[in-house]
């Protein structure tokens, strides 16, 4: 009997405990959601400033869909927005008062190596003029091989140098965002050619991967990011700098192999016959890439040329350099004299008059008529299509990342009026002979002012004022400066 009473008492206590737990759980279940429901949804901004139903209705009502709008829509839907502006008022032809002769248009195919083609085209024109040579082209593939290996080392060594900084440091973040690509600028040419020389295109011809660099560049970038992270992990574990460098070199070995598989092994010696314009042999010799460069040019590109920039966001008549804007770890940062366009054009005209081409880069996509190869400020009337005046000046376009240097070409011609003022310019492009105006682009002087950024001139064409600025110590700009845009 006592046992039954005891069991009954235990059962009663268990039921009460179970009921209490159920009520507690029910309280949690009902209270927590009610608390959450009572809270306003988490918003990044005030809802009244979003696209409210009222604002959407207002926007819809603002489009009147007139017969003109319907006709314009039909035209844009069928043809895109790049249809000719009948009011542009500028017609450019291929006649120029001053022009540097060249022979043979190159084609960078589906790659971003315009900077390399441009640098070689400048040298090619010089060699053909000085030695009365026939057609001559250099191997872009040869120099591209070394460019990619040098850029890989630049990234990995920069990771080692910044290993004490946190991963979210702006410089570290920038490095991992931009480990490598196939674009570049003039110091990548001068450093590369002086260290590795040049070879004729027949010695190391193009390959599938050099003509279409996207896959190779993407794979190298992935390897660099992975090995960069591993280097930082090793550094956090306290491994010595010597061990970090050992890891870097192991990664570079893998990249070297990848480059050989895709581009071929760079030649060390070759025999080549130079020929004149009539096709007669001038000489047949054995060369190394370095001796071939010296045989043709006999000068140091790193000290022979000066980079001029027009960047109205910074004070003129100052010298600037951009950190990491180089192709080699032990190379030279992009260093330039910032000048008004009128003074840059004065030196460019002097160079063309003396039959010397120049490395030139601009924002080529702005108002480019690809069919004719003509660049003017009003080829296409986007303002009328959009219904809003697009009128930012050059300084505003740079500051807002609307415009910057995107493509390098070879500046080769200028047309001067009776007063000696330029009216139009012509560049030799690297998009093949069938593109633009017989492989060239022609630009109005107004377009030239608005979208030209970089010109590289031989020192002998500098004005006295520009030459005096070379003694300045460059002001170092960060790698995220708007002008760090590699030409492609």
Short mmCIF file of C-alpha atoms in Angstrom, two decimals, residues 88-94 444:
data_model
loop_
_atom_site.label_atom_id
_atom_site.label_comp_id
_atom_site.label_asym_id
_atom_site.label_seq_id
_atom_site.Cartn_x
_atom_site.Cartn_y
_atom_site.Cartn_z
CA UNK A 88 28.06 65.76 -85.26
CA UNK A 89 29.40 68.32 -87.72
CA UNK A 90 32.89 66.75 -88.02
CA UNK A 91 34.23 64.74 -90.94
CA UNK A 92 37.73 63.30 -90.72
CA UNK A 93 39.72 61.91 -93.64
CA UNK A 94 43.02 60.07 -93.88
CA UNK A 444 39.64 64.98 -83.79
#
